[in-house]
Tab-separated table of C-alpha atoms in Angstrom:
chain	number	residue	atom	x	y	z
A	1151	MET	CA	73.750	142.155	124.072
A	1152	SER	CA	73.884	139.605	121.314
A	1153	GLU	CA	73.077	135.965	121.807
A	1154	LEU	CA	76.758	134.974	121.920
A	1155	GLY	CA	77.974	138.029	123.769
A	1156	ASP	CA	77.071	137.049	127.327
A	1157	GLY	CA	79.169	133.873	127.412
A	1158	GLU	CA	76.368	131.335	127.686
A	1159	ALA	CA	76.125	129.718	124.291
A	1160	GLY	CA	79.158	130.350	122.195
A	1161	GLY	CA	82.390	130.367	123.860
A	1162	GLY	CA	82.732	132.644	126.766
A	1163	GLY	CA	83.050	131.063	130.160
A	1164	ALA	CA	84.489	127.846	131.458
A	1165	ALA	CA	81.103	126.886	132.883
A	1166	ALA	CA	79.635	126.831	129.383
A	1167	GLN	CA	82.393	124.568	128.111
A	1168	HIS	CA	82.658	122.142	131.071
A	1169	PRO	CA	79.374	121.597	132.920
A	1170	THR	CA	79.793	120.473	136.509
A	1171	ASN	CA	77.662	117.343	136.119
A	1172	ALA	CA	79.650	115.965	133.138
A	1173	PRO	CA	82.134	113.169	133.828
A	1174	ALA	CA	85.822	113.808	133.263
A	1175	ARG	CA	87.145	112.913	129.823
A	1176	VAL	CA	89.211	109.749	129.642
A	1177	ARG	CA	91.642	108.830	126.874
A	1178	VAL	CA	91.394	105.153	125.981
A	1179	THR	CA	94.470	103.699	124.310
A	1180	ALA	CA	95.747	100.242	123.557
A	1181	PRO	CA	98.678	98.935	125.562
A	1182	ARG	CA	101.992	99.089	123.751
A	1183	ALA	CA	103.859	95.842	123.361
A	1184	GLY	CA	107.254	95.703	124.971
A	1185	VAL	CA	106.605	98.547	127.427
A	1186	ALA	CA	107.259	97.749	131.062
A	1187	GLY	CA	103.995	97.186	132.886
A	1188	ALA	CA	101.942	96.704	129.731
A	1189	PRO	CA	99.894	93.531	129.827
A	1190	THR	CA	100.904	90.922	127.299
A	1191	ARG	CA	97.962	88.706	126.421
A	1192	PRO	CA	97.326	86.571	123.390
A	1193	LEU	CA	94.697	87.758	120.909
A	1194	THR	CA	92.212	85.087	121.981
A	1195	GLN	CA	92.137	86.430	125.537
A	1196	LEU	CA	91.150	89.873	124.303
A	1197	SER	CA	88.056	88.510	122.575
A	1198	PRO	CA	85.171	86.558	124.110
A	1199	VAL	CA	86.131	83.046	125.074
A	1200	GLY	CA	84.826	80.340	122.799
A	1201	PRO	CA	85.618	78.276	119.763
A	1202	THR	CA	84.029	80.724	117.300
A	1203	SER	CA	86.215	83.602	118.473
A	1204	ASP	CA	89.335	81.472	117.984
A	1205	ILE	CA	88.243	80.533	114.465
A	1206	ALA	CA	87.361	84.143	113.667
A	1207	GLY	CA	90.822	85.232	114.825
A	1208	VAL	CA	92.435	82.619	112.599
A	1209	TYR	CA	90.335	83.792	109.645
A	1210	VAL	CA	91.229	87.442	110.212
A	1211	ARG	CA	94.947	86.700	110.513
A	1212	SER	CA	94.744	84.573	107.370
A	1213	LEU	CA	93.039	87.405	105.480
A	1214	ILE	CA	95.655	89.911	106.636
A	1215	ARG	CA	98.512	87.612	105.580
A	1216	SER	CA	96.968	86.923	102.173
A	1217	GLN	CA	96.315	90.638	101.530
A	1218	LEU	CA	99.876	91.514	102.551
A	1219	ARG	CA	101.327	88.780	100.348
A	1220	LEU	CA	99.161	89.982	97.456
A	1221	ALA	CA	100.280	93.597	97.913
A	1222	VAL	CA	103.961	92.626	98.017
A	1223	VAL	CA	103.657	90.466	94.890
A	1224	PHE	CA	101.850	93.164	92.913
A	1225	ALA	CA	104.227	95.911	94.085
A	1226	ALA	CA	107.270	93.821	93.141
A	1227	GLY	CA	105.777	93.015	89.741
A	1228	PHE	CA	104.977	96.666	89.084
A	1229	VAL	CA	108.483	97.776	90.062
A	1230	ALA	CA	110.043	95.063	87.877
A	1231	ALA	CA	107.926	96.040	84.862
A	1232	THR	CA	108.719	99.733	85.356
A	1233	VAL	CA	112.443	98.999	85.592
A	1234	LEU	CA	112.124	96.923	82.408
A	1235	PHE	CA	110.570	99.887	80.569
A	1236	VAL	CA	113.378	102.170	81.699
A	1237	LEU	CA	116.049	99.620	80.752
A	1238	VAL	CA	114.581	99.239	77.270
A	1239	ILE	CA	114.698	103.003	76.790
A	1240	VAL	CA	118.273	103.240	78.086
A	1241	LEU	CA	119.625	100.198	76.220
A	1242	VAL	CA	117.973	100.897	72.852
A	1243	PRO	CA	119.520	104.190	71.690
A	1244	GLY	CA	117.515	104.278	68.458
A	1245	LEU	CA	114.321	105.102	70.343
A	1246	ASP	CA	115.457	108.674	70.995
A	1247	SER	CA	116.233	109.331	67.346
A	1248	SER	CA	112.995	107.875	65.946
A	1249	TYR	CA	109.870	110.011	66.039
A	1250	VAL	CA	106.196	109.117	65.754
A	1251	PHE	CA	103.905	112.082	65.046
A	1252	GLY	CA	106.697	114.417	66.156
A	1253	VAL	CA	107.136	112.722	69.533
A	1254	PRO	CA	110.215	110.635	70.410
A	1255	ALA	CA	109.446	106.918	70.523
A	1256	SER	CA	110.931	106.651	74.018
A	1257	TRP	CA	108.345	109.101	75.330
A	1258	LEU	CA	105.558	107.182	73.637
A	1259	LEU	CA	106.856	103.960	75.169
A	1260	LEU	CA	106.826	105.505	78.616
A	1261	GLY	CA	103.499	107.291	78.207
A	1262	GLY	CA	101.821	104.485	76.328
A	1263	GLY	CA	103.342	101.733	78.428
A	1264	ILE	CA	103.600	102.905	82.035
A	1265	TYR	CA	100.094	104.339	82.416
A	1266	PRO	CA	98.263	101.291	81.031
A	1267	LEU	CA	100.554	99.096	83.146
A	1268	THR	CA	99.655	101.085	86.263
A	1269	ILE	CA	95.931	100.905	85.559
A	1270	THR	CA	96.090	97.182	84.776
A	1271	VAL	CA	98.056	96.342	87.917
A	1272	ALA	CA	95.678	98.416	90.061
A	1273	ALA	CA	92.569	96.811	88.525
A	1274	LEU	CA	93.965	93.294	88.947
A	1275	TYR	CA	94.961	94.015	92.542
A	1276	VAL	CA	91.494	95.294	93.428
A	1277	ARG	CA	89.897	92.276	91.757
A	1278	VAL	CA	92.045	89.718	93.603
A	1279	ALA	CA	91.804	91.581	96.934
A	1280	SER	CA	88.014	91.676	96.606
A	1281	ARG	CA	88.008	87.951	95.892
A	1282	ASN	CA	90.080	87.335	99.035
A	1283	GLU	CA	87.661	89.405	101.115
A	1284	ALA	CA	84.657	87.604	99.635
A	1285	ARG	CA	86.228	84.274	100.587
A	1286	TYR	CA	86.821	85.581	104.098
A	1287	ARG	CA	83.203	86.757	104.389
A	1288	SER	CA	81.876	83.397	103.247
A	1289	LEU	CA	84.113	81.565	105.755
A	1290	ALA	CA	83.224	83.962	108.570
A	1291	GLU	CA	79.478	83.570	107.901
A	1292	ASP	CA	79.767	79.779	107.988
A	1293	ALA	CA	81.645	79.788	111.308
């Protein structure tokens, strides 16, 4: 027989897959908030007790709030700028009739305006988010 044919190494019997001396598998999950019987404890009770853990929790929550605020501001700005591009194309009818190198000016405005806008917004977001994280790291190291 082949090496895998007798059920020892590759996938035959149940004994090969579940040895008798192995502990049973346990699924570890977090308790869901609002479910009957689920413990409701503040964040500080889940971490080791002490003043540094409280400060670390405050720093983490502050970082999360600042990153969320940053994402919302950049997303709203990007949507507003994109809507502005579309409104300019819709409200200025002469763009469709004027051509540059055989391409309608409205297409050039979209292609030459939206893609650089997207790249600029993404680069600025990454830069500011990295700055926020660096501030968090410096505060967390000091604590």
